[in-house]
Amino acid sequence: MVWNKPRAGLKIKLRIISLWTLAFASALLTLLAIHQLLLPVIAWCLPQLDQRIYDIGSYGAYPTQEYVSFNLSSPRSSHVRWDEQCERGFVLISPNGDAVSRPGPMILDSTGDLVWMSDAFGTTMNLNVHRYQGQDYLTFWAGNKAGSTGKGAYYLLDAAYNVVRTVSPVGQNLQGDIHEFKITRNDTALMTVYNVTNMDLSAMGRPVDGWITDSIFQEIDIATGALIFQWRASDHFRGNDSYMTNPFAGYTESIPFDFYHINSVDKDSQGNYIISSRHFHTVTCISPTGETLWVFGGRSSSFADLSDGKASEFRWQHDARWVSEEDGILSLFDNEDAGVLHVDAAYSKGMTIQLDVANRTATLQNTYTSLQLTRAASQGSLQVLPESGNVFIGWGSSAAYGEFSRDGTLLCESHFGASWLYWWSRIKSYRAYKTADWIGTPEYPPTVMIQSDKLYVSWNGATEVKFWELQRTLTDEAEEEDFEPVDIIEKEGFEGSFTLPSAGLWACYRVAALDQDKQVLGYSNEVEEEPSQIGLGFWVPAFVVLAIVWWLVGPLPAVKRALSRQRSHCMNWTRYKYAK
Ligand SMILES: *[C@@H]1O[C@H](CO)[C@@H](O)[C@H](O)[C@H]1NC(C)=O
Ligand SMILES: *[C@@H]1O[C@H](CO)[C@@H](O)[C@H](O)[C@H]1NC(C)=O
Ligand SMILES: *[C@@H]1O[C@H](CO)[C@@H](O)[C@H](O)[C@H]1NC(C)=O
Ligand SMILES: *[C@@H]1O[C@H](CO)[C@@H](O)[C@H](O)[C@H]1NC(C)=O
Ligand SMILES: *[C@@H]1O[C@H](CO)[C@@H](O)[C@H](O)[C@H]1NC(C)=O
C-alpha cells in the first residue's frame, strides 16, 4: 500500500509523457506529409506557388529531371528571375554533394536545359572553357576531395569530349588542388597546390615545429610540363596573421592549420600574379620574380579606402580577377562567411572595386546580391561576361547562379537546389561560369529508346543539332537507303520525343540529328517496334470484351449456385450462435 501512491504518480507521468510524445510525433508526421505530399499537389494546381514550394524543399534538396534515352539526371532548376537581357550561351557547373548520386561536370543552356554531362570522372570542380594552342577545351579538376582542398589532376577535353591531356603540378608528392586551373594566353597553366608541411607557430602559442597546409601556386608550360614559376604562402606570410581560428589545428600532421587558403590565381599583362587568400581576406599582387608588390584588404592593406572602408572589407572571399587592367577594375566574390564560427555579414555579395595602383587607393564600384540575399559559407565565383559586360555569379555552397547588369540590377537567377536547405550544402557547385564559346561534336551516336508508344532521342553534348528527323524502314535487314523520313521536330531541350505512327507491322526506327541547314550530323542506333507490341493494341481490348461475355453467359449460373450454398452455410452458423 505504501508503494502504490508514488507508482500511480509515475504511471500518470509516463502516460502524459507518452501522450505528448505521440502528439509531437503525429504533428511532425502531419507536417512532413503536408511538406512532401500536399504542397506538390498545391503547386501543381497553382503553378504560381511552384517556386516557393521548390525553395522550401518539397521536391527534395536537389530536384532532378530524368530522361528515357539517357541514364543520368540533370537539375530541374527553378528560374526565380528571368530577363531577356541575360546572355545566351552555356552555363558550366559541377554539381556535387551528398544529394548528388552521380556527380560530374555539366553544361546547361541559358534556359537551364541539359547540354552535356558525364559521371566518368567522379567528383569534379571548376568546369570551364579555355583556349589552348588556338582551340577551345573543356577543363576541370577531378580527383579526391579532402575537406575544402583536393588531390587530383586537371583534364582537357576536346570538342568530341575525349580527354586529350591531363595536367598536374610539378614536384614530389604534389597534386592538383580544386581551387584553380587557368590556361593563360601564353598556353601556360596556373594552378593551386596544397601541401602539408611544418611552420613555426609559436607566435600563436602552438608548436615551433607546428603543422600547416601550405598554399602553393605554380605556372606550368602545358606542352613540356616544365615548371615556370612557383610561389609558397609560407615563404611570405605568418600563421598568426590568419583570420581562421581553429583551436585544434597545427599540433599534429593529421590536423594541419590551413592558415592562408589560396583560392584563385590570375596573371596580368605585365606577368604579375593576382592571388586571393580566403583566410587572410586579401588579394595580393606578386611580381614574376616573387616579390609581393601590394596587398589589398586584410590586416594591412596597401590601399587607402576611399569608400569609408567598404571597398576593402571583403572577408573569406573567392575568385579575384582583373576585369580591366587599364581601368584598374578588380572583381571578387565576397562570401562574408566561413562556417558557423566565422559569419561576418548577413549575406554574400559580388564586388567590383576600382584600384588606383599607382596612388594606392581603392574605391568600391558595384555590389551584386542575390534575390533572397543568399549567403555562401564556402566557394563561389564572379565573372564579367565579355560581350554584354553583365556580371555572372555562382553562389558556391548555395546551389544558385545569377546574372546582373553591370550596375548591380539582378536580371536572372536560377536555383538548382532548394534555397531553404542551402545551409546544409547537400548540392553545390564550386564555381559557375557562362560561355558562348563551346561547340560540342561527340563521336558517339545519338541514343533512342522506345517507351509505350513514344520514341525518345537525345545526344549528350551535341550543340549543333537543330532538328530531329524520325526515319523508318519496314524491310528486315534494312540498307541505308531503305530508311524513309516519317516525322521531323525542332530540337527543344535535351531530349526529343515522337509519337510512333501505329503501323500495325514490324518496323525499325532511327533518328537523324540535323543541323540548321538540315544536314545530317549523325544517326542514332536503330530500334525495332515488335509486331507483338503493335498487336497488343488490338488484342488486349478484344480479349477483355471476350472475357466479359464469357463470364456473363458461362460461369454465371455456377457462381450463383455456389453463392446460394454459401449463404446457407452462413445461416447455419448464425443459427448455431444464437442457439448458444
Ligand atoms: C541505361 O542503363 C540500363 C541499365 O544499365 C541499360 O540497359 C540501358 O541501355 C541504358 N540506357 C541508355 C540510354 O544508355
Ligand atoms: C611539401 O611538403 C614537404 C614536407 O611535408 C616538403 O618537404 C616539401 O618541400 C614541400 N613542397 C613544397 C613545394 O613546398
Ligand atoms: C604575428 O606575430 C608577429 C611576430 O611575432 C607579430 O609581429 C604580429 O603582430 C602577429 N600578428 C597578429 C595578428 O597578432
Ligand atoms: C607571355 O609571355 C611573354 C613573353 O615571355 C610575357 O612577357 C608575358 O607576360 C606572358 N603573358 C602571360 C599572360 O603569361
Ligand atoms: C594619382 O593621383 C593624382 C592626384 O589625385 C592624379 O593626378 C594622378 O593622375 C593619379 N595617378 C594615377 C596613376 O592615376
XYZ file of C-alpha atoms in Angstrom, residues 243-490:
248
model
C 41.740 35.176 -39.575
C 40.908 31.489 -39.462
C 40.639 30.236 -35.910
C 40.885 26.529 -35.366
C 41.888 25.693 -31.787
C 42.866 22.116 -32.641
C 44.906 22.701 -35.783
C 48.683 22.823 -36.072
C 49.625 20.327 -33.358
C 49.649 17.159 -35.457
C 50.265 16.226 -39.061
C 46.711 14.851 -39.355
C 45.163 18.217 -38.351
C 47.335 20.830 -40.064
C 46.476 24.543 -39.878
C 45.217 25.859 -43.223
C 46.434 29.362 -42.428
C 46.291 31.045 -45.854
C 43.894 29.135 -48.133
C 44.669 30.333 -51.651
C 41.628 30.036 -53.931
C 42.321 31.903 -57.154
C 45.312 32.799 -59.318
C 45.339 35.061 -62.320
C 48.077 36.721 -64.357
C 48.103 40.248 -65.784
C 49.627 41.541 -68.993
C 52.814 42.560 -67.142
C 53.318 38.979 -65.992
C 52.324 39.755 -62.378
C 50.188 37.260 -60.482
C 46.983 38.190 -58.648
C 46.010 35.731 -55.933
C 43.142 35.530 -53.446
C 43.606 34.319 -49.868
C 40.379 33.338 -48.131
C 41.880 33.124 -44.642
C 43.822 36.410 -44.890
C 40.953 38.312 -46.579
C 43.466 39.609 -49.113
C 44.126 39.977 -52.802
C 47.881 40.021 -53.385
C 49.925 41.026 -56.409
C 53.170 39.111 -56.911
C 55.876 40.023 -59.403
C 57.353 37.480 -61.864
C 60.336 37.239 -59.523
C 58.149 36.503 -56.497
C 58.163 39.852 -54.696
C 54.947 40.999 -53.046
C 54.057 44.197 -54.944
C 50.921 45.042 -52.987
C 48.310 43.567 -50.702
C 44.681 44.666 -50.896
C 42.366 44.020 -47.909
C 43.103 42.139 -44.724
C 45.135 43.301 -41.701
C 47.494 45.661 -43.516
C 46.122 46.730 -46.874
C 48.472 48.704 -49.153
C 45.473 50.745 -50.313
C 43.708 53.721 -48.773
C 39.968 53.045 -48.908
C 38.116 55.991 -50.468
C 34.719 54.328 -49.791
C 34.749 54.505 -45.979
C 36.176 51.006 -45.724
C 33.543 49.458 -47.981
C 35.971 48.767 -50.845
C 38.313 46.607 -48.759
C 36.035 44.978 -46.184
C 35.553 41.694 -48.053
C 36.000 38.529 -45.950
C 36.513 34.824 -46.775
C 36.309 35.783 -50.472
C 36.881 33.853 -53.716
C 37.763 34.372 -57.370
C 39.670 37.692 -57.556
C 40.327 38.863 -61.146
C 41.114 41.917 -63.157
C 38.044 42.940 -65.146
C 40.028 45.718 -66.759
C 43.680 46.287 -66.038
C 43.642 49.664 -67.811
C 40.806 50.987 -65.653
C 42.041 49.160 -62.560
C 38.738 47.288 -62.064
C 39.043 44.222 -59.854
C 36.201 41.766 -59.207
C 35.699 39.160 -56.485
C 33.077 37.063 -54.725
C 32.774 38.160 -51.089
C 31.479 35.233 -49.005
C 31.471 37.010 -45.583
C 31.126 33.516 -44.154
C 33.422 30.568 -43.456
C 31.223 28.329 -41.329
C 29.411 28.805 -38.017
C 32.339 30.403 -36.150
C 33.083 32.870 -38.945
C 29.905 34.607 -40.056
C 30.670 38.278 -40.671
C 27.620 39.578 -42.542
C 24.030 38.624 -43.272
C 24.678 37.829 -46.928
C 27.383 37.264 -49.544
C 27.918 39.620 -52.459
C 29.802 40.105 -55.674
C 32.028 43.183 -55.751
C 33.800 45.296 -58.327
C 36.413 47.682 -56.981
C 38.442 50.373 -58.672
C 42.086 50.184 -57.654
C 44.392 53.076 -58.421
C 47.533 51.015 -58.141
C 49.966 53.914 -58.694
C 48.327 56.028 -55.994
C 47.349 53.054 -53.814
C 43.680 53.970 -53.455
C 40.592 51.754 -53.629
C 37.005 52.755 -54.459
C 34.000 50.463 -54.324
C 32.300 50.384 -57.699
C 29.328 47.969 -57.570
C 27.940 45.168 -55.432
C 25.764 42.258 -56.505
C 23.382 40.409 -54.188
C 21.003 37.540 -54.861
C 17.217 37.782 -54.758
C 16.974 36.064 -51.378
C 20.192 37.623 -50.012
C 21.909 34.254 -50.130
C 24.990 33.646 -48.032
C 27.530 31.107 -49.199
C 29.664 29.626 -46.419
C 32.171 28.466 -48.994
C 33.042 28.538 -52.707
C 31.573 30.937 -55.256
C 32.630 32.813 -58.369
C 32.178 36.060 -60.248
C 32.676 36.516 -63.966
C 32.199 39.655 -66.039
C 30.834 38.451 -69.377
C 32.941 39.745 -72.263
C 30.099 40.544 -74.644
C 27.446 42.361 -72.580
C 29.525 43.313 -69.551
C 26.859 41.542 -67.447
C 28.084 40.002 -64.198
C 27.565 36.265 -63.761
C 27.764 34.866 -60.223
C 27.864 31.300 -58.941
C 26.730 31.201 -55.309
C 29.112 28.376 -54.383
C 27.896 26.235 -51.479
C 24.405 27.617 -52.173
C 23.043 25.939 -55.305
C 22.213 29.034 -57.344
C 23.626 31.188 -60.110
C 22.528 34.550 -61.402
C 23.242 37.326 -63.863
C 23.279 41.072 -63.199
C 23.599 44.175 -65.286
C 26.867 45.984 -64.650
C 25.225 48.484 -62.251
C 24.079 45.679 -59.936
C 20.486 45.055 -61.110
C 19.572 41.397 -60.831
C 18.407 40.142 -64.231
C 18.259 36.351 -63.969
C 18.537 33.893 -61.120
C 18.264 30.110 -61.169
C 18.194 27.726 -58.228
C 19.328 24.158 -58.809
C 18.628 23.187 -55.201
C 16.090 24.188 -52.570
C 17.177 27.509 -51.068
C 15.869 26.727 -47.563
C 18.348 23.870 -47.446
C 21.404 25.816 -48.692
C 22.899 25.778 -45.206
C 23.473 22.018 -45.454
C 25.178 22.316 -48.870
C 23.772 18.972 -49.977
C 24.079 20.144 -53.579
C 26.639 22.727 -54.651
C 28.964 23.747 -57.431
C 32.330 25.274 -56.559
C 32.051 27.783 -59.390
C 29.549 28.597 -62.152
C 30.648 30.190 -65.408
C 28.895 31.235 -68.577
C 30.420 30.943 -72.029
C 29.371 31.404 -75.631
C 32.473 29.579 -76.866
C 31.592 25.943 -76.953
C 30.850 23.651 -79.854
C 30.384 20.013 -78.927
C 30.512 17.337 -81.637
C 30.543 13.901 -79.986
C 31.852 10.880 -81.876
C 29.372 8.529 -80.238
C 25.908 8.470 -81.860
C 22.604 9.871 -80.568
C 20.632 7.388 -78.449
C 16.996 6.449 -78.916
C 14.673 4.444 -76.707
C 11.039 3.384 -77.155
C 8.734 3.629 -74.172
C 4.986 2.986 -74.535
C 4.141 4.330 -77.979
C 6.798 7.028 -77.921
C 10.331 7.175 -79.193
C 12.776 9.349 -77.238
C 16.042 10.730 -78.589
C 18.991 12.633 -77.142
C 22.644 13.247 -77.970
C 24.719 14.089 -74.936
C 26.894 17.118 -75.667
C 25.918 17.757 -79.309
C 25.487 21.528 -79.502
C 24.796 21.862 -83.241
C 21.608 19.790 -83.532
C 18.608 21.894 -84.535
C 16.193 19.173 -85.761
C 15.466 15.529 -85.065
C 14.173 13.510 -88.026
C 12.423 10.206 -87.345
C 13.146 7.613 -90.020
C 11.581 4.204 -90.522
C 12.011 1.083 -92.560
C 9.624 -1.843 -92.879
C 12.238 -4.069 -94.503
C 14.122 -6.574 -92.422
C 17.935 -6.354 -92.894
C 17.478 -2.748 -93.943
C 20.072 -0.962 -96.022
C 20.912 2.710 -95.620
C 18.548 3.781 -98.417
C 15.606 1.800 -97.022
C 15.031 4.338 -94.239
C 12.360 6.891 -95.004
C 11.613 10.079 -93.104
C 8.383 9.853 -91.116
C 8.430 12.969 -88.971
C 10.648 15.937 -88.128
C 10.678 18.084 -84.995
C 12.742 21.018 -83.819
